[in-house]
Amino acid sequence: MRRVLVVDDEPQMLRALGINLRARHYAVATAPDGATALRLAGHCPPDAIVLDLGLPDLDGVEVIAGLRVWCSAPIIVLSGRTGPAVTVEALDAGADDYLTKPFSMDELLARLRAVLRRPVPAAQPRETVEVAAFTVDLGSYTAVPTSGEGEPLHFTPTEWRLLAPLLRNPGRLVTGAQLLRDVWGPGRENRTNYLRIYMSALRRKLEPDPSRPRHLITEPGMGYRFDP
Amino acid sequence: MRRVLVVDDEPQMLRALGINLRARHYAVATAPDGATALRLAGHCPPDAIVLDLGLPDLDGVEVIAGLRVWCSAPIIVLSGRTGPAVTVEALDAGADDYLTKPFSMDELLARLRAVLRRPVPAAQPRETVEVAAFTVDLGSYTAVPTSGEGEPLHFTPTEWRLLAPLLRNPGRLVTGAQLLRDVWGPGRENRTNYLRIYMSALRRKLEPDPSRPRHLITEPGMGYRFDP
DNA sequence: GTGCTCCTTGACGGTGCCTTGACGCGGTTG
DNA sequence: CAACCGCGTCAAGGCACCGTCAAGGAGCAC
């Protein structure tokens, strides 16, 4: 089942899209604003994204750019604002399609089929992030020195699970409880010692000076942040 | 330079599109009708196609279907006919985008950039992989010593099925569950002992030192990886 | 029927990963 | 100044996972 992330600030539009998409057997996640969208996409990578431009917190182009940092899933933009300038801006920011409200639900579904039709199996969705001297690919689970020379890094499953939500939300703070839920599942939100152990291991492998981390940054009392 | 095939029955539209596209450094081929379009696309495979639906000889959907038989280049449809039904029909026939006339040239160019941004479907007819001292060909199911001298290797059907997804994704981690699905079909994701047995057999045949594998690498808790 | 190859299944030992507890350090608070 | 809290580090134990061997059974050629 393909996962679709729907981002819109109007609850009724969110409901309408969710119902229609679920009826077509998509797995739907919804977000009411840009920050939630970026966070959700980081924790559960979707196969496609339907994005309304008129969000309360972030500009639409910022959301697209934030997603495109690591996410290559097709983005279909919905917008009430018309005119070629906005369309061009959104498309050049990384969107794959642009629909003007009011739109036909049938047309949206057809355009969604069109972007999802693109070859998935052979295409290797790369999710490469540069961190310190290494190029980390969350898609193929590889971490090699960016220079090309040297030994690749090896991470354990838990280390990969912890690394993923951080690297997929560059510059953003990720709550300790959120990380614990992502890695160890719900019910372990208070086992912060797990986080300390594995963050230590990640820093020892990735950071040039593990005692003074520059990329995997602790926000005391809040959580952690990946600074690219 | 990317090749674009423009199909439209109005000569002035053809000229306008040709001028604008050439100004953006595209190589442009033009066709006034569907038959010419199909012929041209066959002679010189384009990277993208801009297709007007109102052609004198063939219906637009027929042209799309005719192209899609062998051509996977993105198709942007232009149409004077409006309404969601036509759009849906064209998209489901295989088009990638749909613009209603009159359209903004800037928007068309942006949409063209968007569809051309997609990674080239990397047709890789080359199915031979060098692993250790052997040259393995997944197309003909042969594995001979790279030196030319010596006995060819023999793999059982199950061993070939297990080898294929690993060798087709060099450097990439392949999940144990994915391998089990590929080889034994869905529903056997927990029979990890199968994997252990056959990975052991593959290593015994391919690796110089089966006890210390260098190409068929285990990632504990995650899966296996072919390291070339 | 006989012999062969191949797939399946069970059992056993070892390695590496996860968990758990404890301790030290720095910053904040009373 | 002392107590406390949050964070980073280390070491040790348990256990899931992995590699290997061996035996049983199905399918096929002769």
Coordinates of C-alpha atoms (C1' of nucleotides) in Angstrom, one line a residue:
Chain A
M1 CA 0.0 0.0 0.0
R2 CA 1.4 3.4 -1.0
R3 CA 1.8 6.0 1.7
V4 CA 0.5 9.6 0.9
L5 CA 1.1 12.6 3.1
V6 CA -1.6 15.2 2.9
V7 CA -0.8 18.7 4.1
D8 CA -3.5 21.3 4.4
D9 CA -4.6 23.9 7.0
E10 CA -8.3 23.5 6.4
P11 CA -9.6 20.5 8.5
Q12 CA -12.5 19.8 6.1
M13 CA -10.2 19.7 3.1
L14 CA -7.9 17.3 5.1
R15 CA -10.9 15.1 5.8
A16 CA -12.2 15.1 2.3
L17 CA -8.8 14.2 0.8
G18 CA -8.2 11.6 3.5
I19 CA -11.6 9.9 2.8
N20 CA -11.1 9.9 -0.9
L21 CA -7.5 8.6 -0.8
R22 CA -8.3 5.9 1.8
A23 CA -11.2 4.8 -0.4
R24 CA -8.6 4.2 -3.1
H25 CA -6.5 2.1 -0.7
Y26 CA -3.8 4.6 0.0
A27 CA -2.3 4.9 3.5
V28 CA -2.9 8.5 4.4
A29 CA -1.1 10.6 6.9
T30 CA -2.3 14.2 7.5
A31 CA -0.6 17.3 8.7
P32 CA -2.2 20.7 9.4
D33 CA 0.9 22.8 9.0
G34 CA 4.4 22.8 7.5
A35 CA 6.3 21.9 10.6
T36 CA 4.2 18.9 11.3
A37 CA 4.5 17.9 7.6
L38 CA 8.3 18.0 7.8
R39 CA 8.3 16.0 11.0
L40 CA 5.9 13.4 9.8
A41 CA 7.8 13.0 6.5
G42 CA 10.9 12.5 8.5
H43 CA 9.5 9.8 10.7
C44 CA 7.5 7.8 8.1
P45 CA 8.8 8.5 4.6
P46 CA 5.8 8.8 2.2
D47 CA 5.6 7.6 -1.4
A48 CA 3.9 10.9 -2.4
I49 CA 2.9 14.2 -0.9
V50 CA -0.1 16.4 -1.5
L51 CA 0.7 19.9 -0.3
D52 CA -1.4 23.0 0.1
L53 CA 0.6 26.2 -0.3
G54 CA -1.4 28.3 2.1
L55 CA 0.0 27.1 5.4
P56 CA -0.1 29.1 8.6
D57 CA 3.5 28.6 9.7
L58 CA 5.8 28.2 6.7
D59 CA 5.8 29.4 3.2
G60 CA 5.0 26.7 0.7
V61 CA 8.3 27.0 -1.1
E62 CA 10.1 26.6 2.2
V63 CA 8.2 23.4 2.9
I64 CA 9.1 22.0 -0.5
A65 CA 12.7 22.9 0.0
G66 CA 12.7 21.4 3.4
L67 CA 11.3 18.1 2.1
R68 CA 13.6 18.1 -0.9
V69 CA 16.7 18.1 1.4
W70 CA 16.4 14.4 1.7
C71 CA 13.0 13.3 0.3
S72 CA 12.6 12.5 -3.3
A73 CA 8.9 11.5 -3.2
P74 CA 6.8 13.3 -5.7
I75 CA 5.0 16.4 -4.5
I76 CA 1.7 17.6 -5.8
V77 CA 0.9 21.2 -4.9
L78 CA -2.6 22.5 -4.3
S79 CA -3.1 26.2 -4.2
G80 CA -5.8 28.8 -4.2
R81 CA -3.4 31.4 -5.5
T82 CA -3.4 31.4 -9.2
G83 CA -1.0 32.8 -11.8
P84 CA 2.0 31.4 -13.6
A85 CA 4.6 33.1 -11.3
V86 CA 3.5 31.1 -8.2
T87 CA 3.3 27.9 -10.2
V88 CA 6.8 28.3 -11.7
E89 CA 8.2 29.1 -8.3
A90 CA 6.7 26.0 -6.7
L91 CA 7.7 23.7 -9.6
D92 CA 11.3 25.0 -9.6
A93 CA 11.5 24.6 -5.9
G94 CA 11.1 20.9 -6.4
A95 CA 7.3 20.2 -6.8
D96 CA 6.2 17.7 -9.4
D97 CA 2.7 19.0 -10.2
Y98 CA 0.5 22.0 -9.4
L99 CA -3.2 22.2 -9.2
T100 CA -5.3 25.3 -8.7
K101 CA -8.2 25.3 -6.2
P102 CA -11.0 24.5 -6.8
F103 CA -9.9 21.3 -8.4
S104 CA -11.6 18.1 -9.4
M105 CA -11.0 15.2 -7.1
D106 CA -10.9 12.8 -10.1
E107 CA -8.1 14.9 -11.6
L108 CA -6.1 15.0 -8.4
L109 CA -6.4 11.2 -8.2
A110 CA -5.3 10.9 -11.8
R111 CA -2.3 13.1 -11.3
L112 CA -1.4 11.2 -8.2
R113 CA -1.5 8.0 -10.2
A114 CA 0.6 9.7 -12.8
V115 CA 3.4 10.6 -10.4
L116 CA 3.2 7.3 -8.6
R117 CA 3.5 5.4 -11.9
R118 CA 7.1 6.5 -12.2
P119 CA 9.4 3.5 -11.9
V120 CA 9.9 2.8 -8.3
P121 CA 11.3 -0.7 -8.3
A122 CA 14.4 -0.1 -10.4
A123 CA 14.9 3.4 -9.4
Q124 CA 16.9 3.6 -6.2
P125 CA 15.6 6.4 -4.0
R126 CA 18.7 7.9 -2.6
E127 CA 18.5 9.6 0.7
T128 CA 22.1 10.9 1.1
V129 CA 23.0 13.4 3.7
E130 CA 26.4 14.8 4.2
V131 CA 27.5 14.7 7.9
A132 CA 31.0 15.7 8.9
A133 CA 33.4 13.9 6.6
F134 CA 30.9 11.2 5.6
T135 CA 28.1 10.7 3.1
V136 CA 25.3 8.8 4.8
D137 CA 22.6 7.1 2.6
L138 CA 19.5 6.2 4.6
G139 CA 18.1 4.4 1.5
S140 CA 20.9 1.9 1.1
Y141 CA 22.2 2.0 4.7
T142 CA 25.7 3.0 3.7
A143 CA 28.0 5.6 5.2
V144 CA 31.2 6.2 3.3
P145 CA 33.8 8.9 3.6
T146 CA 32.9 11.8 1.3
S147 CA 36.5 12.0 0.0
G148 CA 36.1 8.5 -1.4
E149 CA 39.1 7.2 0.4
G150 CA 38.9 5.3 3.6
E151 CA 36.9 2.7 5.3
P152 CA 33.1 3.0 5.3
L153 CA 31.3 3.3 8.6
H154 CA 29.3 0.5 10.2
F155 CA 26.2 1.2 12.2
T156 CA 24.0 -1.3 14.1
P157 CA 20.3 -1.5 13.5
T158 CA 19.5 0.7 16.5
E159 CA 22.0 3.3 15.4
W160 CA 20.4 3.5 12.0
R161 CA 17.0 3.8 13.5
L162 CA 18.2 6.7 15.7
L163 CA 20.1 8.3 12.9
A164 CA 17.2 8.4 10.4
P165 CA 14.8 10.8 12.1
L166 CA 17.7 13.2 13.0
L167 CA 19.1 13.3 9.5
R168 CA 15.7 13.6 7.9
N169 CA 15.0 16.7 9.9
P170 CA 18.2 18.7 9.4
G171 CA 18.4 21.8 11.6
R172 CA 15.2 20.9 13.4
L173 CA 15.0 19.9 17.0
V174 CA 13.7 16.3 17.6
T175 CA 12.3 15.6 21.0
G176 CA 13.9 12.9 23.1
A177 CA 10.4 11.3 23.5
Q178 CA 9.9 11.3 19.8
L179 CA 13.3 9.6 19.2
L180 CA 12.5 7.0 21.8
R181 CA 9.1 6.3 20.2
D182 CA 10.7 6.0 16.8
V183 CA 13.5 3.7 17.8
W184 CA 12.1 1.6 20.7
G185 CA 8.4 2.0 20.1
P186 CA 5.8 3.5 22.3
G187 CA 6.0 3.0 26.1
R188 CA 9.7 3.6 26.4
E189 CA 9.6 7.4 26.4
N190 CA 11.3 7.6 29.8
R191 CA 14.3 5.4 29.0
T192 CA 16.5 8.4 28.2
N193 CA 19.6 6.5 29.0
Y194 CA 19.2 4.5 25.8
L195 CA 19.4 7.8 23.9
R196 CA 22.6 8.8 25.7
I197 CA 24.3 5.5 25.0
Y198 CA 23.5 5.5 21.3
M199 CA 24.0 9.2 20.7
S200 CA 27.4 8.6 22.2
A201 CA 28.1 5.8 19.8
L202 CA 27.0 7.9 16.8
R203 CA 29.2 10.8 17.8
R204 CA 32.2 8.5 18.3
K205 CA 31.8 7.3 14.7
L206 CA 30.7 10.4 12.9
E207 CA 32.1 13.5 14.7
P208 CA 35.7 14.5 14.2
D209 CA 35.9 15.4 17.9
P210 CA 33.3 13.3 19.7
S211 CA 33.7 15.3 23.0
R212 CA 32.8 18.5 21.2
P213 CA 30.0 17.5 18.8
R214 CA 29.3 19.9 15.9
H215 CA 26.6 18.0 14.0
L216 CA 24.7 15.8 16.5
I217 CA 23.9 18.5 19.0
T218 CA 22.3 18.2 22.4
E219 CA 19.6 20.6 23.4
P220 CA 19.5 20.2 27.2
G221 CA 16.0 19.4 28.5
M222 CA 14.6 19.3 25.0
G223 CA 16.2 16.7 22.7
Y224 CA 18.7 16.5 19.9
R225 CA 19.3 18.3 16.7
F226 CA 21.2 17.4 13.5
D227 CA 23.1 20.5 12.3
P228 CA 24.4 20.0 8.7
Chain B
M1 CA 21.4 18.8 -24.5
R2 CA 17.9 17.4 -23.9
R3 CA 15.8 16.5 -26.9
V4 CA 12.1 17.6 -26.9
L5 CA 9.5 16.5 -29.4
V6 CA 6.7 19.0 -29.9
V7 CA 3.5 17.9 -31.5
D8 CA 0.8 20.4 -32.6
D9 CA -1.3 20.9 -35.7
E10 CA -1.1 24.7 -35.6
P11 CA 2.0 25.9 -37.4
Q12 CA 2.2 29.1 -35.3
M13 CA 2.0 27.3 -32.1
L14 CA 4.7 24.9 -33.3
R15 CA 6.9 27.9 -34.2
A16 CA 6.3 29.7 -30.9
L17 CA 7.1 26.6 -28.9
G18 CA 10.2 25.8 -31.0
I19 CA 11.6 29.3 -30.5
N20 CA 11.1 29.4 -26.8
L21 CA 12.5 25.9 -26.3
R22 CA 15.6 26.5 -28.4
A23 CA 16.2 29.7 -26.5
R24 CA 16.4 27.5 -23.4
H25 CA 18.9 25.3 -25.1
Y26 CA 16.7 22.3 -25.9
A27 CA 17.1 20.4 -29.1
V28 CA 13.6 20.6 -30.6
A29 CA 11.9 18.3 -33.1
T30 CA 8.4 19.2 -34.4
A31 CA 5.6 17.1 -35.8
P32 CA 2.3 18.5 -37.2
D33 CA 0.3 15.3 -36.6
G34 CA 0.2 12.0 -34.7
A35 CA 1.6 9.8 -37.4
T36 CA 4.6 12.0 -37.8
A37 CA 5.1 12.2 -34.1
L38 CA 5.2 8.4 -33.7
R39 CA 7.6 8.1 -36.6
L40 CA 9.9 10.9 -35.3
A41 CA 9.9 9.5 -31.8
G42 CA 10.9 6.2 -33.1
H43 CA 13.9 7.6 -35.1
C44 CA 15.3 9.9 -32.5
P45 CA 14.1 9.0 -29.0
P46 CA 13.3 12.3 -27.2
D47 CA 13.8 13.1 -23.5
A48 CA 10.4 14.7 -23.3
I49 CA 7.3 15.2 -25.5
V50 CA 4.9 18.1 -25.6
L51 CA 1.7 16.9 -27.2
D52 CA -1.3 18.8 -28.3
L53 CA -4.5 16.7 -28.1
G54 CA -6.3 18.2 -31.1
L55 CA -4.5 16.5 -33.9
P56 CA -6.1 16.0 -37.4
D57 CA -5.3 12.3 -37.9
L58 CA -5.3 10.5 -34.5
D59 CA -7.0 10.9 -31.2
G60 CA -4.7 12.2 -28.5
V61 CA -5.1 9.2 -26.3
E62 CA -4.2 7.0 -29.2
V63 CA -1.0 8.9 -29.7
I64 CA -0.1 8.6 -26.0
A65 CA -0.8 4.9 -26.1
G66 CA 1.3 4.5 -29.3
L67 CA 4.2 6.3 -27.7
R68 CA 3.9 4.4 -24.4
V69 CA 4.3 1.0 -26.2
W70 CA 8.0 1.5 -26.1
C71 CA 8.8 5.1 -25.1
S72 CA 9.0 6.0 -21.4
A73 CA 9.9 9.7 -21.9
P74 CA 7.6 12.1 -20.0
I75 CA 4.6 13.5 -22.0
I76 CA 3.2 16.9 -21.3
V77 CA -0.3 17.3 -22.9
L78 CA -1.6 20.6 -24.2
S79 CA -5.3 20.8 -24.8
G80 CA -7.9 23.3 -25.7
R81 CA -10.6 21.0 -24.4
T82 CA -11.1 21.6 -20.7
G83 CA -12.9 19.5 -18.1
P84 CA -11.6 16.8 -15.7
A85 CA -12.8 13.8 -17.7
V86 CA -10.4 14.6 -20.6
T87 CA -7.6 15.3 -18.2
V88 CA -8.1 12.0 -16.3
E89 CA -8.3 10.1 -19.6
A90 CA -5.0 11.5 -20.9
L91 CA -3.2 11.0 -17.6
D92 CA -4.3 7.5 -17.2
A93 CA -3.3 6.7 -20.8
G94 CA 0.2 7.5 -19.8
A95 CA 0.7 11.3 -19.9
D96 CA 2.7 12.9 -17.1
D97 CA 1.2 16.4 -17.1
Y98 CA -1.8 18.2 -18.6
L99 CA -2.0 21.9 -19.4
T100 CA -5.1 23.7 -20.7
K101 CA -4.8 26.3 -23.4
P102 CA -4.3 29.1 -23.2
F103 CA -1.3 28.5 -21.1
S104 CA 1.7 30.5 -19.8
M105 CA 4.9 29.8 -21.6
D106 CA 6.8 30.2 -18.3
E107 CA 4.6 27.6 -16.7
L108 CA 5.1 25.1 -19.5
L109 CA 8.8 25.5 -19.3
A110 CA 8.7 25.0 -15.5
R111 CA 6.6 21.9 -15.9
L112 CA 9.1 20.7 -18.5
R113 CA 11.9 21.2 -16.1
A114 CA 10.0 19.4 -13.5
V115 CA 9.5 16.2 -15.6
L116 CA 13.0 16.3 -16.9
R117 CA 14.3 16.6 -13.4
R118 CA 13.3 13.0 -12.8
P119 CA 16.2 10.6 -12.7
V120 CA 16.8 8.9 -16.1
P121 CA 15.4 5.4 -15.9
A122 CA 19.0 4.1 -16.1
A123 CA 18.4 1.2 -18.5
Q124 CA 21.1 -1.2 -17.5
P125 CA 21.1 -4.2 -19.9
R126 CA 24.5 -5.1 -18.5
E127 CA 23.8 -8.0 -16.2
T128 CA 27.3 -9.2 -15.6
V129 CA 28.9 -8.5 -12.2
E130 CA 32.4 -9.2 -11.1
V131 CA 32.5 -10.9 -7.8
A132 CA 35.8 -12.1 -6.3
A133 CA 37.5 -14.1 -9.0
F134 CA 34.4 -14.8 -11.0
T135 CA 32.3 -13.0 -13.7
V136 CA 28.6 -13.7 -12.9
D137 CA 26.0 -13.0 -15.6
L138 CA 22.5 -12.8 -14.3
G139 CA 21.1 -12.7 -17.8
S140 CA 22.4 -16.1 -19.0
Y141 CA 22.9 -17.6 -15.6
T142 CA 26.5 -18.3 -16.0
A143 CA 29.5 -17.8 -13.6
V144 CA 32.9 -18.3 -15.1
P145 CA 36.4 -17.4 -13.7
T146 CA 37.4 -13.9 -14.7
S147 CA 40.8 -15.2 -15.7
G148 CA 39.2 -17.4 -18.3
E149 CA 41.0 -20.5 -17.0
G150 CA 39.3 -22.9 -14.7
E151 CA 35.9 -24.5 -14.2
P152 CA 32.7 -22.4 -14.3
L153 CA 30.7 -22.3 -11.1
H154 CA 27.3 -24.0 -10.8
F155 CA 24.5 -22.5 -8.8
T156 CA 21.1 -24.1 -8.0
P157 CA 17.9 -22.2 -8.9
T158 CA 17.4 -21.0 -5.3
E159 CA 21.0 -19.8 -5.2
W160 CA 20.5 -17.8 -8.4
R161 CA 17.3 -16.3 -7.1
L162 CA 19.1 -15.3 -3.9
L163 CA 22.2 -14.0 -5.8
A164 CA 20.2 -11.8 -8.2
P165 CA 18.8 -9.2 -5.8
L166 CA 22.1 -8.9 -4.1
L167 CA 24.2 -8.4 -7.2
R168 CA 21.7 -6.1 -8.8
N169 CA 22.0 -3.7 -5.8
P170 CA 25.8 -3.5 -5.2
G171 CA 26.7 -1.8 -2.0
R172 CA 23.1 -1.5 -1.0
L173 CA 21.8 -3.3 2.0
V174 CA 19.0 -5.8 1.2
T175 CA 16.7 -6.7 4.1
G176 CA 16.4 -10.3 5.1
A177 CA 12.7 -10.0 4.7
Q178 CA 13.1 -8.6 1.2
L179 CA 15.3 -11.5 0.2
L180 CA 13.0 -14.1 1.6
R181 CA 10.1 -12.5 -0.3
D182 CA 12.1 -12.4 -3.5
V183 CA 13.2 -16.0 -3.3
W184 CA 10.5 -17.9 -1.4
G185 CA 7.6 -15.6 -2.0
P186 CA 5.5 -13.7 0.5
G187 CA 4.6 -15.4 3.8
R188 CA 8.0 -16.8 4.5
E189 CA 9.6 -13.7 5.9
N190 CA 10.4 -15.4 9.2
R191 CA 12.2 -18.4 7.8
T192 CA 15.6 -16.8 8.3
N193 CA 17.3 -20.2 8.5
Y194 CA 16.8 -20.6 4.7
L195 CA 18.9 -17.4 4.2
R196 CA 21.6 -18.7 6.4
I197 CA 21.9 -22.0 4.6
Y198 CA 22.0 -20.5 1.1
M199 CA 24.2 -17.6 2.0
S200 CA 26.6 -20.1 3.4
A201 CA 26.5 -22.0 0.1
L202 CA 27.1 -18.9 -2.0
R203 CA 30.0 -17.9 0.1
R204 CA 31.5 -21.4 -0.1
K205 CA 31.5 -21.1 -3.9
L206 CA 32.3 -17.4 -4.5
E207 CA 34.4 -16.2 -1.6
P208 CA 38.1 -16.9 -1.5
D209 CA 37.9 -17.4 2.3
P210 CA 34.3 -18.4 3.1
S211 CA 34.9 -18.0 6.8
R212 CA 35.8 -14.3 6.3
P213 CA 33.5 -13.0 3.6
R214 CA 34.5 -9.9 1.7
H215 CA 31.7 -9.6 -0.8
L216 CA 28.6 -11.2 0.6
I217 CA 28.5 -9.3 3.9
T218 CA 26.2 -9.8 6.8
E219 CA 24.7 -6.8 8.5
P220 CA 23.5 -8.3 11.9
G221 CA 19.9 -7.6 12.6
M222 CA 19.4 -6.0 9.2
G223 CA 20.2 -8.2 6.2
Y224 CA 22.9 -8.7 3.7
R225 CA 25.0 -6.6 1.3
F226 CA 27.0 -7.3 -1.8
D227 CA 30.2 -5.3 -1.7
P228 CA 31.9 -5.3 -5.1
Chain C
dG1 C1' 13.7 -49.5 -8.5
dT2 C1' 18.1 -46.9 -8.0
dG3 C1' 20.9 -43.1 -7.7
dC4 C1' 21.3 -38.3 -8.0
dT5 C1' 20.5 -33.3 -7.0
dC6 C1' 18.1 -30.1 -4.6
dC7 C1' 15.1 -28.2 -0.9
dT8 C1' 13.6 -28.4 3.8
dT9 C1' 14.1 -29.0 8.7
dG10 C1' 16.3 -29.5 13.2
dA11 C1' 20.0 -28.8 16.4
dC12 C1' 24.3 -26.7 18.3
dG13 C1' 28.0 -23.4 19.2
dG14 C1' 29.7 -18.7 18.8
dT15 C1' 29.6 -13.8 17.9
dG16 C1' 27.9 -9.4 18.3
dC17 C1' 24.2 -6.4 19.8
dC18 C1' 21.1 -4.7 23.3
dT19 C1' 20.1 -3.9 27.9
dT20 C1' 21.2 -2.6 32.5
dG21 C1' 23.6 -0.7 36.2
dA22 C1' 27.0 2.4 38.0
dC23 C1' 30.1 6.5 38.1
dG24 C1' 31.9 11.2 36.8
dC25 C1' 31.2 15.8 35.2
dG26 C1' 29.0 20.4 34.6
dG27 C1' 25.2 23.5 35.3
dT28 C1' 21.5 25.0 38.1
dT29 C1' 19.0 25.7 42.4
dG30 C1' 18.2 26.1 47.3
Chain D
dC1 C1' 28.6 25.5 49.6
dA2 C1' 26.0 21.4 49.0
dA3 C1' 22.4 19.0 46.7
dC4 C1' 20.3 17.9 42.6
dC5 C1' 19.4 17.0 37.8
dG6 C1' 20.6 16.0 33.2
dC7 C1' 24.1 14.2 30.3
dG8 C1' 28.2 11.4 28.7
dT9 C1' 31.0 7.3 29.4
dC10 C1' 32.3 2.6 30.6
dA11 C1' 31.9 -2.3 31.7
dA12 C1' 29.4 -6.6 32.2
dG13 C1' 25.7 -9.9 31.5
dG14 C1' 22.1 -12.0 28.7
dC15 C1' 20.3 -13.2 24.6
dA16 C1' 18.9 -12.9 19.9
dC17 C1' 20.9 -13.6 15.7
dC18 C1' 24.0 -16.0 12.6
dG19 C1' 27.1 -19.9 10.6
dT20 C1' 27.6 -24.7 10.2
dC21 C1' 26.6 -29.6 10.1
dA22 C1' 23.7 -33.5 9.3
dA23 C1' 19.6 -36.0 8.2
dG24 C1' 15.1 -36.6 5.9
dG25 C1' 12.1 -36.1 1.8
dA26 C1' 10.6 -34.7 -2.9
dG27 C1' 11.5 -34.7 -7.8
dC28 C1' 13.8 -36.5 -11.8
dA29 C1' 16.7 -39.2 -15.2
dC30 C1' 18.2 -43.7 -16.3

